[in-house]
Amino acid sequence: MRPIAIMAAMQEEMVGLRSALQGARTILSGARQFTMGTWHGHHVVLVLSRVGKVAAATTATALIERFDVNSIVFTGVAGGLAEGVNVGDLVVATEFVQHDMDASPLFAPLEVPLYGRAHFPTDIALTQSLKTAAQGIVRNPGQWVDMDTLHDLHVRSPKVHAGLVLSGDRFVSTSTESQVLQQRLPLALAVEMEGAAVAQVCHDYDVPFAAVRTISDRADDGATHDFNRFIHEVASRYTCALMGTWMANR
Ligand code: SAH
């Protein structure tokens, strides 16, 4: 049976995911640790992608070429862009755009050269199942994260959103840049640094791909405030709970 891949961008998420696997064994390849095991009876390969599009693309390629995965799910954090996408919410991607791709005037701005497109959709069925799992997590966040922590970090009643997510090799941490992105791509819900790269690789190999992100910041002047605390105390726990729920219901 071909395994399902779970890619995470951050070490904090990986620790919890790894401890959930049964019969875990790790293989080192291309400066990545691939951990194989079973979770709720499914064969799984877990890997830390590291940060940015290149790291994410090489990791995704290794998962497909070397581990023959049947699908890839990406989890991580992202900055909220659209109004109402707040810290503590979950965003399930329906499509990705590389916001820093610009080969104009040879190609339209944002278009990935020789693909004839800027938008890379995620797999519909995988995305729907992630969305269902995400809704289960936000229904009762206090089950996974300490209520005082959520209160401190101003997480009130988290929501699940589904739509366009942007990726680029920049941590967006000024209100000016966030506004530029929102004006350019008004449908964008969130911004991060890896998803569009994995979407492009999965498009090339025809491997189903889905992604879910916990909103850690608003990609504005306050983006780094509480960022690390949020990852340690909220996002890493959400990720584990969410992926566990998703696996259990497959
Ligand atoms: N402290 C982390 C690195 C964080 S880099 C560590 O040491 O591992 C930021 C990560 O969060 C990237 O993986 C990116 O995808 C995501 N992210 C969260 N908020 C973002 C924002 N405002 N802009 C871009 N990426 C963001």
Coordinates of C-alpha atoms and ligand atoms in Angstrom, one line a residue:
M1 CA 0.0 0.0 0.0
R2 CA 1.4 3.4 -1.0
P3 CA 1.8 5.8 2.0
I4 CA 0.2 9.1 2.6
A5 CA 2.7 12.0 3.1
I6 CA 2.3 14.6 5.8
M7 CA 4.7 17.6 5.3
A8 CA 5.1 20.2 8.0
A9 CA 7.1 23.4 7.8
M10 CA 8.1 23.6 11.5
Q11 CA 9.9 21.4 14.0
E12 CA 7.3 22.2 16.7
E13 CA 4.6 20.5 14.6
M14 CA 6.7 17.6 13.7
V15 CA 7.5 16.5 17.3
G16 CA 3.8 15.8 18.1
L17 CA 3.1 14.2 14.8
R18 CA 6.1 11.8 15.1
S19 CA 5.1 10.7 18.6
A20 CA 1.7 9.7 17.2
L21 CA 3.1 7.2 14.7
Q22 CA 3.3 3.5 15.5
G23 CA 6.4 1.6 14.5
A24 CA 8.2 4.8 13.5
R25 CA 11.5 4.5 11.7
T26 CA 13.5 7.3 10.1
I27 CA 15.5 7.5 6.9
L28 CA 17.8 10.4 6.1
S29 CA 17.9 11.7 2.6
G30 CA 18.8 15.1 1.0
A31 CA 19.2 16.7 4.4
R32 CA 15.6 15.7 5.4
Q33 CA 14.4 13.1 7.9
F34 CA 11.6 11.0 6.5
T35 CA 9.8 9.1 9.3
M36 CA 7.7 6.1 8.2
G37 CA 5.1 4.4 10.4
T38 CA 1.3 3.8 10.7
W39 CA -1.4 6.0 12.1
H40 CA -4.9 4.7 12.6
G41 CA -3.9 1.8 10.3
H42 CA -2.7 4.0 7.4
H43 CA 0.9 4.0 6.1
V44 CA 2.3 7.4 6.6
V45 CA 5.6 9.3 5.8
L46 CA 6.2 12.4 7.8
V47 CA 8.8 15.0 6.9
L48 CA 9.8 18.5 7.9
S49 CA 10.0 20.5 4.7
R50 CA 11.9 23.4 6.2
V51 CA 10.9 26.9 5.2
G52 CA 10.5 28.4 1.7
K53 CA 9.6 27.3 -1.8
V54 CA 12.8 25.5 -2.8
A55 CA 13.0 23.5 0.4
A56 CA 9.3 22.5 0.0
A57 CA 9.7 21.6 -3.7
T58 CA 12.7 19.3 -3.1
T59 CA 11.0 17.6 -0.2
A60 CA 7.8 17.0 -2.2
T61 CA 9.8 15.6 -5.1
A62 CA 11.7 13.2 -2.7
L63 CA 8.3 12.1 -1.2
I64 CA 7.0 11.2 -4.7
E65 CA 10.2 9.8 -6.3
R66 CA 11.7 7.9 -3.4
F67 CA 8.7 7.1 -1.2
D68 CA 6.1 6.7 -3.9
V69 CA 3.4 8.5 -1.8
N70 CA -0.1 8.4 -3.0
S71 CA -1.0 11.9 -1.8
I72 CA 0.6 14.8 0.1
V73 CA -1.0 16.9 2.9
F74 CA 0.8 20.0 4.1
T75 CA 0.3 21.5 7.6
G76 CA 1.7 24.7 9.0
V77 CA 1.0 28.3 9.9
A78 CA 0.2 31.3 7.8
G79 CA -0.5 35.0 8.0
G80 CA -4.1 36.0 7.6
L81 CA -4.8 38.5 4.7
A82 CA -8.6 38.8 4.0
E83 CA -10.7 40.5 6.5
G84 CA -12.1 38.1 9.1
V85 CA -9.2 35.6 8.8
N86 CA -8.0 35.9 12.3
V87 CA -5.2 34.4 14.5
G88 CA -6.4 31.0 15.6
D89 CA -8.6 30.3 12.5
L90 CA -7.8 27.4 10.2
V91 CA -7.5 27.9 6.4
V92 CA -7.9 25.0 4.0
A93 CA -6.4 25.8 0.6
T94 CA -8.5 25.3 -2.5
E95 CA -5.8 26.8 -4.7
F96 CA -2.3 28.4 -4.5
V97 CA -0.6 31.3 -6.3
Q98 CA 3.1 32.2 -6.0
H99 CA 2.8 35.9 -5.2
D100 CA 6.4 36.6 -5.9
M101 CA 6.4 35.0 -9.4
D102 CA 6.9 37.7 -12.1
A103 CA 8.4 36.9 -15.5
S104 CA 6.6 39.9 -17.1
P105 CA 6.7 41.2 -19.8
L106 CA 7.5 37.8 -21.2
F107 CA 4.6 36.2 -19.3
A108 CA 1.6 37.6 -17.5
P109 CA 2.5 38.7 -13.9
L110 CA 2.1 35.8 -11.5
E111 CA 1.9 33.2 -14.3
V112 CA 4.4 30.3 -13.8
P113 CA 6.3 30.3 -17.1
L114 CA 5.5 27.4 -19.4
Y115 CA 2.6 26.2 -17.3
G116 CA 0.1 28.8 -18.7
R117 CA -1.3 29.4 -15.3
A118 CA -0.8 31.2 -12.0
H119 CA -3.3 29.2 -10.0
F120 CA -2.7 25.6 -8.9
P121 CA -5.7 23.9 -7.4
T122 CA -5.7 21.4 -4.6
D123 CA -7.4 18.0 -4.8
I124 CA -11.1 18.4 -4.2
A125 CA -11.8 15.2 -2.2
L126 CA -8.7 15.5 0.1
T127 CA -9.5 19.2 0.7
Q128 CA -13.1 18.5 1.6
S129 CA -12.0 15.8 4.1
L130 CA -9.4 18.2 5.7
K131 CA -12.1 20.9 6.0
T132 CA -14.4 18.5 7.8
A133 CA -11.5 17.6 10.2
A134 CA -10.7 21.3 10.7
Q135 CA -14.3 22.0 11.6
G136 CA -14.2 19.4 14.3
I137 CA -11.1 21.1 15.8
V138 CA -12.4 24.6 16.0
R139 CA -15.8 23.5 17.4
N140 CA -14.1 22.9 20.7
P141 CA -10.6 24.5 20.8
G142 CA -10.3 24.2 24.6
Q143 CA -10.1 20.5 24.1
W144 CA -6.7 20.8 22.6
V145 CA -5.3 24.1 23.9
D146 CA -5.5 25.7 27.3
M147 CA -8.3 28.3 27.4
D148 CA -6.2 30.9 29.3
T149 CA -3.6 30.6 26.5
L150 CA -6.3 31.1 23.8
H151 CA -7.6 34.1 25.8
D152 CA -4.1 35.6 26.1
L153 CA -3.5 35.3 22.4
H154 CA -6.9 36.8 21.6
V155 CA -8.3 33.7 20.0
R156 CA -12.1 33.9 20.6
S157 CA -14.2 31.6 18.4
P158 CA -11.9 30.2 15.7
K159 CA -13.4 29.6 12.3
V160 CA -12.5 27.4 9.2
H161 CA -12.1 29.2 5.9
A162 CA -11.5 27.6 2.5
G163 CA -10.0 29.4 -0.6
L164 CA -7.0 30.9 -2.2
V165 CA -3.6 30.8 -0.3
L166 CA -0.5 32.7 -1.5
S167 CA 3.1 31.5 -1.2
G168 CA 6.3 33.4 -1.6
D169 CA 9.9 33.5 -0.3
R170 CA 9.1 36.3 2.2
F171 CA 7.8 36.4 5.7
V172 CA 5.1 39.1 5.2
S173 CA 5.4 41.3 8.3
T174 CA 4.4 44.8 7.3
S175 CA 0.9 46.2 7.0
T176 CA 2.0 47.9 3.7
E177 CA 3.0 44.6 2.0
S178 CA -0.1 42.9 3.3
Q179 CA -2.3 45.6 1.7
V180 CA -0.4 45.4 -1.6
L181 CA -1.1 41.6 -1.7
Q182 CA -4.8 42.1 -0.8
Q183 CA -5.2 44.7 -3.5
R184 CA -3.5 42.5 -6.1
L185 CA -5.3 39.3 -5.1
P186 CA -8.5 40.2 -3.3
L187 CA -9.6 36.6 -2.9
A188 CA -6.5 35.6 -1.0
L189 CA -7.2 34.4 2.5
A190 CA -3.7 33.8 3.8
V191 CA 0.0 34.0 2.9
E192 CA 2.8 31.5 3.7
M193 CA 6.1 30.3 2.1
E194 CA 5.7 26.7 0.8
G195 CA 2.3 25.6 -0.4
A196 CA 2.4 26.8 -4.0
A197 CA 5.7 25.1 -4.5
V198 CA 4.3 21.7 -3.4
A199 CA 1.1 22.3 -5.5
Q200 CA 3.3 22.8 -8.6
V201 CA 5.3 19.6 -7.9
C202 CA 2.1 17.6 -7.3
H203 CA 0.6 19.1 -10.5
D204 CA 3.7 17.8 -12.4
Y205 CA 3.5 14.3 -11.0
D206 CA -0.4 14.2 -10.9
V207 CA -0.3 13.4 -7.1
P208 CA -3.3 14.6 -5.1
F209 CA -2.4 17.5 -2.7
A210 CA -4.2 19.4 0.1
A211 CA -3.0 21.9 2.7
V212 CA -4.3 23.3 5.9
R213 CA -2.8 26.3 7.8
T214 CA -3.4 27.7 11.3
I215 CA -3.4 31.5 11.2
S216 CA -0.5 32.6 13.4
D217 CA -0.4 36.3 12.6
R218 CA -2.1 38.9 10.4
A219 CA 1.0 39.4 8.1
D220 CA 1.1 43.0 9.4
D221 CA 3.4 45.1 11.5
G222 CA 2.5 42.9 14.5
A223 CA 3.2 39.6 12.7
T224 CA 6.2 38.6 14.9
H225 CA 4.5 39.5 18.2
D226 CA 3.5 36.2 19.9
F227 CA 4.5 34.2 16.8
N228 CA 6.7 31.7 18.5
R229 CA 4.4 31.4 21.5
F230 CA 1.5 30.8 19.2
I231 CA 3.3 28.0 17.3
H232 CA 4.4 26.3 20.5
E233 CA 1.2 26.6 22.5
V234 CA -1.6 26.6 19.8
A235 CA -0.6 25.7 16.3
S236 CA 1.5 22.6 17.1
R237 CA -1.4 21.2 19.1
Y238 CA -4.1 22.0 16.6
T239 CA -2.0 20.3 13.9
C240 CA -1.7 17.1 15.8
A241 CA -5.3 17.0 16.7
L242 CA -6.4 17.8 13.2
M243 CA -4.2 15.3 11.5
G244 CA -5.2 12.6 14.0
T245 CA -8.9 13.3 13.4
W246 CA -8.3 13.3 9.6
M247 CA -6.4 10.0 9.7
A248 CA -9.0 8.3 12.0
N249 CA -11.8 9.2 9.6
R250 CA -10.1 8.0 6.4
Ligands
SAH1 N1 10.4 30.3 13.5 C1 10.3 29.3 12.5 C2 10.4 29.9 11.1 C3 9.3 30.7 10.8 S1 9.3 31.2 9.1 C4 11.3 28.3 12.7 O1 12.3 28.5 13.2 O2 11.1 27.2 12.1 C5 7.6 31.3 8.9 C6 6.8 30.1 8.6 O3 5.5 30.4 8.9 C7 6.9 29.6 7.2 O4 6.9 28.2 7.1 C8 5.6 30.3 6.5 O5 5.0 29.4 5.7 C9 4.7 30.5 7.7 N2 4.2 31.9 7.9 C10 3.5 32.3 9.0 N3 3.1 33.6 8.9 C11 3.6 34.1 7.7 C12 3.7 35.4 7.1 N4 3.1 36.4 7.7 N5 4.3 35.5 5.9 C13 4.9 34.4 5.3 N6 4.9 33.2 5.9 C14 4.3 33.0 7.1

